[in-house]
Coordinates of C-alpha atoms in Angstrom, one line a residue:
X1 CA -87.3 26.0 -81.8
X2 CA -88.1 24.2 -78.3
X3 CA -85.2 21.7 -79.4
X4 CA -82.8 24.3 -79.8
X5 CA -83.0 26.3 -76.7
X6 CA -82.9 23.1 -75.0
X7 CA -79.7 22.3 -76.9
X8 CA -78.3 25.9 -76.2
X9 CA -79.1 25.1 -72.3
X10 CA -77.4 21.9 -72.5
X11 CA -74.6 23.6 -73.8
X12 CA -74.3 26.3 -71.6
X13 CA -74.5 23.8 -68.8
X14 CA -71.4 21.6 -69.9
X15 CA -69.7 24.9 -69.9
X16 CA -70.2 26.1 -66.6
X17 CA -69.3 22.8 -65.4
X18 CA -65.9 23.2 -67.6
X19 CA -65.5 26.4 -65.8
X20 CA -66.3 25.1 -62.1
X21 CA -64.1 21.8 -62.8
X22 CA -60.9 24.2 -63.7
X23 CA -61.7 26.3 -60.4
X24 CA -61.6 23.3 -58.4
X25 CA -58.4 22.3 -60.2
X26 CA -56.8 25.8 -59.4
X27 CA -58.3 26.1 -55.8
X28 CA -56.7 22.5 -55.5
X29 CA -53.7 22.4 -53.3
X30 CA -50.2 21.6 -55.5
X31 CA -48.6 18.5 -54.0
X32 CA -45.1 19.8 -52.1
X33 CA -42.2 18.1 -53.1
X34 CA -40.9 16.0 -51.0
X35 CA -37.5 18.2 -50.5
X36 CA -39.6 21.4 -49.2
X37 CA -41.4 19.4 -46.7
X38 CA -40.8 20.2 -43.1
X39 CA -39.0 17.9 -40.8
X40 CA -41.4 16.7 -38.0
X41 CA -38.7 14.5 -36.5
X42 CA -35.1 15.2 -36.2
X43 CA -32.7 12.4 -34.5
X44 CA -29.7 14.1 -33.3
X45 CA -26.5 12.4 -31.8
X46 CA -28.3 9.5 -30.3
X47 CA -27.1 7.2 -28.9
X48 CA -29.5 4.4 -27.0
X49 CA -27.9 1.3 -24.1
X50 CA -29.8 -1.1 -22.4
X51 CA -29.2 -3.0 -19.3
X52 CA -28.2 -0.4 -17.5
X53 CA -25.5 0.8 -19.9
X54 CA -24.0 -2.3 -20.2
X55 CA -25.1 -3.1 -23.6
X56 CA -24.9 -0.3 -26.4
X57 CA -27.6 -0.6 -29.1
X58 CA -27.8 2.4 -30.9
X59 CA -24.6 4.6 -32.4
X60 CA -24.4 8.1 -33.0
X61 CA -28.0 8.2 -35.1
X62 CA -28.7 11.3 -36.8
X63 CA -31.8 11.5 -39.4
X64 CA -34.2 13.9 -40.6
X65 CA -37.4 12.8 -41.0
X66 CA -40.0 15.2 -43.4
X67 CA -43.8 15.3 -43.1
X68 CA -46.3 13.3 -44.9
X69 CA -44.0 10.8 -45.7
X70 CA -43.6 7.1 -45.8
X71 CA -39.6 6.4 -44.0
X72 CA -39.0 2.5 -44.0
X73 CA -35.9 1.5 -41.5
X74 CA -34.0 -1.5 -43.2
X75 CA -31.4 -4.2 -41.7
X76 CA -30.6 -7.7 -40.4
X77 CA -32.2 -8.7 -37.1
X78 CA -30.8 -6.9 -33.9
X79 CA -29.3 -4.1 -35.8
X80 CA -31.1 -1.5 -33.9
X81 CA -33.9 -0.1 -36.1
X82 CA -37.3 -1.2 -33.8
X83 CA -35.3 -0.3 -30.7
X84 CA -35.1 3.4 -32.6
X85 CA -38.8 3.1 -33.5
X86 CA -39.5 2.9 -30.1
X87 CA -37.6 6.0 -29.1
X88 CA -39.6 8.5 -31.0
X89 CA -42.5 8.0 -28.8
X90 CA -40.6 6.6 -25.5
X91 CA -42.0 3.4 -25.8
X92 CA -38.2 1.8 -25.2
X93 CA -39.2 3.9 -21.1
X94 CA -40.9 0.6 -20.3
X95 CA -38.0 -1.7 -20.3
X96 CA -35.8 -1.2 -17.0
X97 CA -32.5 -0.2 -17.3
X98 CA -32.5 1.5 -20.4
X99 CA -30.6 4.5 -20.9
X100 CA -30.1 7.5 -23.7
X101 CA -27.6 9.8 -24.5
X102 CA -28.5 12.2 -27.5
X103 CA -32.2 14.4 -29.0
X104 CA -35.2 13.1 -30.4
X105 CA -36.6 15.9 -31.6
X106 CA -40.8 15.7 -32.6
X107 CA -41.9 18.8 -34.0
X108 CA -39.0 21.3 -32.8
X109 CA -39.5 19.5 -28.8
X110 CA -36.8 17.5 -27.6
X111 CA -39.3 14.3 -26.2
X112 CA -36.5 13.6 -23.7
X113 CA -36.5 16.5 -21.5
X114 CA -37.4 16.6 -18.2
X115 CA -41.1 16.9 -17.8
X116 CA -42.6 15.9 -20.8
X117 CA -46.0 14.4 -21.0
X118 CA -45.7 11.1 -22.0
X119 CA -48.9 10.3 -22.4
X120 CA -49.8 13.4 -24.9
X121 CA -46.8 12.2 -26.7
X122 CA -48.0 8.9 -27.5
X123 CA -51.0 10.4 -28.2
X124 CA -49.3 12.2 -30.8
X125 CA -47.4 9.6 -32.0
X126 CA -49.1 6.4 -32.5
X127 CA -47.8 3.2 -32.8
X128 CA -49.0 -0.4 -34.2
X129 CA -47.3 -3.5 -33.7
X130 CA -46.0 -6.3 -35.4
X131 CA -48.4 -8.3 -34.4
X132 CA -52.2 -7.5 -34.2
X133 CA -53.2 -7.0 -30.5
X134 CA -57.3 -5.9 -30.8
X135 CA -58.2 -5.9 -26.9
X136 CA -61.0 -8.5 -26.1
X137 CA -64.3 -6.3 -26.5
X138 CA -66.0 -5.2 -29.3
X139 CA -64.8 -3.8 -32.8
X140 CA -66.5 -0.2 -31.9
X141 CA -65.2 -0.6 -28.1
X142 CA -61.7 -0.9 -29.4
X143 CA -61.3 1.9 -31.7
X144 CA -63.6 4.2 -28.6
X145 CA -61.2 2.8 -26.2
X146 CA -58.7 5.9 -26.7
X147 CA -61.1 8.9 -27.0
X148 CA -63.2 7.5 -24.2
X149 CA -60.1 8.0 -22.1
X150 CA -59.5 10.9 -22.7
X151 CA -62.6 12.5 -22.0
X152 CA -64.9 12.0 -24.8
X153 CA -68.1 11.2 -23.6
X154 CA -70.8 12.1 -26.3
X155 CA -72.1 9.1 -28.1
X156 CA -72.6 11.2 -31.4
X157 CA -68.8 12.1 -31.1
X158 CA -67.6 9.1 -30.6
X159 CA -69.6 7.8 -33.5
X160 CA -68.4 9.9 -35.5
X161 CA -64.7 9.2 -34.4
X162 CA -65.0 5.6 -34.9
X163 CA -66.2 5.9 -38.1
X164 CA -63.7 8.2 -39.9
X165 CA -61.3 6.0 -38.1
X166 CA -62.6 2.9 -39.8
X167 CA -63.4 4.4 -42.7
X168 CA -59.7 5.8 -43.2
X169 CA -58.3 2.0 -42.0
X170 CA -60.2 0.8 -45.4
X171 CA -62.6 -1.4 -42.5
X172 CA -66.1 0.5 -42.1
X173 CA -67.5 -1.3 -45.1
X174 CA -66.8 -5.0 -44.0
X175 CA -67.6 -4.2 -40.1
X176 CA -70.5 -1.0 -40.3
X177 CA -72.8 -3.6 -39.8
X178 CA -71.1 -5.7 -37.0
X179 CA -69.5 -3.1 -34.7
X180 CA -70.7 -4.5 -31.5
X181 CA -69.2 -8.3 -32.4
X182 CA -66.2 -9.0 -30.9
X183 CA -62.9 -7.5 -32.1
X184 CA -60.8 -11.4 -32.1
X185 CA -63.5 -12.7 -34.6
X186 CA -61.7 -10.7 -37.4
X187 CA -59.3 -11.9 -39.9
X188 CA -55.7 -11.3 -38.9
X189 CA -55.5 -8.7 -41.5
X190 CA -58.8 -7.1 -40.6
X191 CA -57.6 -7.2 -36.9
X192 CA -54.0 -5.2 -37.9
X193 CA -56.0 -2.6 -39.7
X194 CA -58.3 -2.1 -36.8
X195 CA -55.5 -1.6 -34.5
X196 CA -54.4 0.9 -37.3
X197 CA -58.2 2.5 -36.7
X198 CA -57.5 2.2 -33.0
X199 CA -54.5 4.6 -33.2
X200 CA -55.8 6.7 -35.9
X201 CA -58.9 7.5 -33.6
X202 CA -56.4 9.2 -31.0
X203 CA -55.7 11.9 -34.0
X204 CA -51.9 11.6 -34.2
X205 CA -49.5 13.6 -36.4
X206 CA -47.5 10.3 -36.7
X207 CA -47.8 6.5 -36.5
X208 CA -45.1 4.1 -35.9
X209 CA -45.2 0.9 -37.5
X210 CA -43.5 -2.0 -36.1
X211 CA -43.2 -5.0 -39.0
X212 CA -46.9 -4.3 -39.7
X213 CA -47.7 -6.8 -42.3
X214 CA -44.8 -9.8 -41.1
X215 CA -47.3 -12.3 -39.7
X216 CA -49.9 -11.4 -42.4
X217 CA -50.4 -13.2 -45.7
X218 CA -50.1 -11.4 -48.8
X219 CA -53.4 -10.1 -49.5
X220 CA -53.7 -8.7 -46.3
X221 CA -50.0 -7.6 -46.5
X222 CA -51.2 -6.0 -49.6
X223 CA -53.9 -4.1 -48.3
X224 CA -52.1 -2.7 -45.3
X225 CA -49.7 -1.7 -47.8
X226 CA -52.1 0.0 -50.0
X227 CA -53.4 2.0 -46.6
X228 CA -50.2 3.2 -45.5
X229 CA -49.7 4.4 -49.1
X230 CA -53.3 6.2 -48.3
X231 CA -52.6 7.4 -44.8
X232 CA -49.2 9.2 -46.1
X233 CA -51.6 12.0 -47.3
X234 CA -52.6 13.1 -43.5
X235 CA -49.9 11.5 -41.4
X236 CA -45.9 11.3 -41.2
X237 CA -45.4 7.7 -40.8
X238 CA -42.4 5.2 -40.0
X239 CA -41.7 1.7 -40.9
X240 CA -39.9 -0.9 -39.8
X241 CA -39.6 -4.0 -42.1
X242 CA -37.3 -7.2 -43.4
X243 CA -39.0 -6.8 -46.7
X244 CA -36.5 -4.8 -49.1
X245 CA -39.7 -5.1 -51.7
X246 CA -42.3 -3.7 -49.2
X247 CA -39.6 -1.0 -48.7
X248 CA -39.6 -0.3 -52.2
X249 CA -43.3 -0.6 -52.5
X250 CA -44.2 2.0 -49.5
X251 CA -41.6 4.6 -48.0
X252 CA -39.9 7.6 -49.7
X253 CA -37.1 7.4 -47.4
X254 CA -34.8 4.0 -46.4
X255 CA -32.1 4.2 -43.5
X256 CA -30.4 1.0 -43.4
X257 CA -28.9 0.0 -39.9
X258 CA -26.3 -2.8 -39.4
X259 CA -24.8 -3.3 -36.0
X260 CA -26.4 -0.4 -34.2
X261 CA -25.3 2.6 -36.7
X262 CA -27.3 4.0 -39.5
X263 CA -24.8 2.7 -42.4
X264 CA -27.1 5.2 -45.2
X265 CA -30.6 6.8 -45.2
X266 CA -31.7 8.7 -48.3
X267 CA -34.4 8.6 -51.0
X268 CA -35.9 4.8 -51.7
X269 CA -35.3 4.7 -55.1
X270 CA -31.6 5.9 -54.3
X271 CA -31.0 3.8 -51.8
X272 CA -31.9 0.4 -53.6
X273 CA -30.5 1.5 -57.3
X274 CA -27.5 3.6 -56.5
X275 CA -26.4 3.1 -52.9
X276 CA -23.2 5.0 -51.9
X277 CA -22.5 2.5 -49.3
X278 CA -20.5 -1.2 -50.2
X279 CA -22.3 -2.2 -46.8
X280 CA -25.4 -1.6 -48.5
X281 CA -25.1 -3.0 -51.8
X282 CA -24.1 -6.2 -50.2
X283 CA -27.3 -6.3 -48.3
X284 CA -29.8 -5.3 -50.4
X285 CA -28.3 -7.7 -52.9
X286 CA -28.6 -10.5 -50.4
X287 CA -24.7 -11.1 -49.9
X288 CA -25.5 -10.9 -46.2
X289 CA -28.2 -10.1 -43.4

């Protein structure tokens, strides 16, 4: 009799979990498809000289870029993509003599008009580099460095921030125990995703990436790969890369740039099975670039 009840129980029990598993499955917010996303950054008309306006760089550049997305830029050397990586969080201001004609538009604000707060922008817009530049202090020091900055001084805050941070740059486990050791004793892939913590900690909406994985090997490449693939989730992020297979691997979107213009941007899968471009055929076939 005992044995029955208790079987009775058990069953009642795998029940209610049935019935709390499909509650958490309809409670469970539906993926949105990825053409009823919102556009976070719109590039209108742009068009981007250095030196003064002696030298043009950038042509007529016009792109729609949609939230929680991966967007790789594309193209031979000098064709323009990093220099219009840098312009969606004014990172091109520090060169001298540069000059730009045209909107860059980050979450319906045009980032080029008069007054804007450069610094919240980059705040907003986070950027990691092609190569891994951790600053010469500790591993919990660097990924503080930006909150500390701006304000936060509670050392339960900040613990907290560094954490998450290193937890969502797939690096808390290998460092948790070694967060006051110096920063330039990581691997080179260790020390790219920790400069991926470093700008996460700053709580953007977007992160630039600037040839993130090109002086990695390809386990580390592989793991940054895997992150940015994670990271998509909670940020809108854009690429720029040589490799047509890490292109394939991470974004959603592909522009391809030759010579300054944006020759075609649409879906990846598009873009590198049915281009409508000869320009881009040719160079994602490797006849040129």
């Amino acid at each position: 009799m005992a044995e029955t009840k208790k079987t009775e129980w058990n069953n009642n029990q795998d029940k209610e979990l049935e019935i709390l598993d499909e509650a958490k499955i309809m409670k469970k917010p539906k993926k949105v498809p990825l053409k009823q996303r919102e556009n976070v950054i719109e590039i209108k008309n742009l068009d981007f000289f250095y030196n003064h306006g002696e030298k043009q760089a950038l042509f007529n550049i016009n792109m729609k870029i949609k939230e929680n997305t991966v967007t790789a830029f594309i193209g031979p050397s000098g064709c323009g993509k990093s220099t219009l990586l840098r312009t969606i969080n004014r990172m091109n201001d520090l060169v001298d003599g540069t000059i730009i004609d045209g909107e860059v538009m980050v979450n319906d604000f045009n980032i080029y008009e008069a007054g804007t707060d450069v610094v919240k922008l980059r705040t907003q817009v986070g950027m990691v580099f092609q190569k891994a530049n951790p600053f010469p202090m500790s591993i919990y020091d660097n990924v503080a460095f930006g909150p500390r900055n701006q304000g936060v001084k509670d050392k339960n805050a900040l613990n907290q921030i560094v954490e998450d941070a290193l937890k969502k740059a797939a690096l808390w486990d290998n460092v948790k125990d070694f967060l006051k050791d110096s920063a330039l004793g990581l691997s080179g892939g260790q020390q790219q995703r920790l400069c991926i913590a470093r700008a996460i900690a700053m709580r953007p909406k977007i992160l630039l990436m600037d040839e993130p994985t090109s002086a990695l090997d390809p386990i580390a490449t592989l793991k940054v790969e895997e992150l940015i693939l994670k990271l998509k989730e909670e940020y809108t992020i854009v690429i720029v890369t040589h490799s047509m297979a890490q292109a394939t691997r991470v974004s959603d979107y592909t522009g391809f740039f030759l010579q300054g213009e944006l020759v075609e941007f649409d879906r990846t899968k598009k873009i590198f099975t049915n281009p409508k471009d000869k320009k881009t055929e040719d160079y994602i076939s490797g006849r040129f670039g």
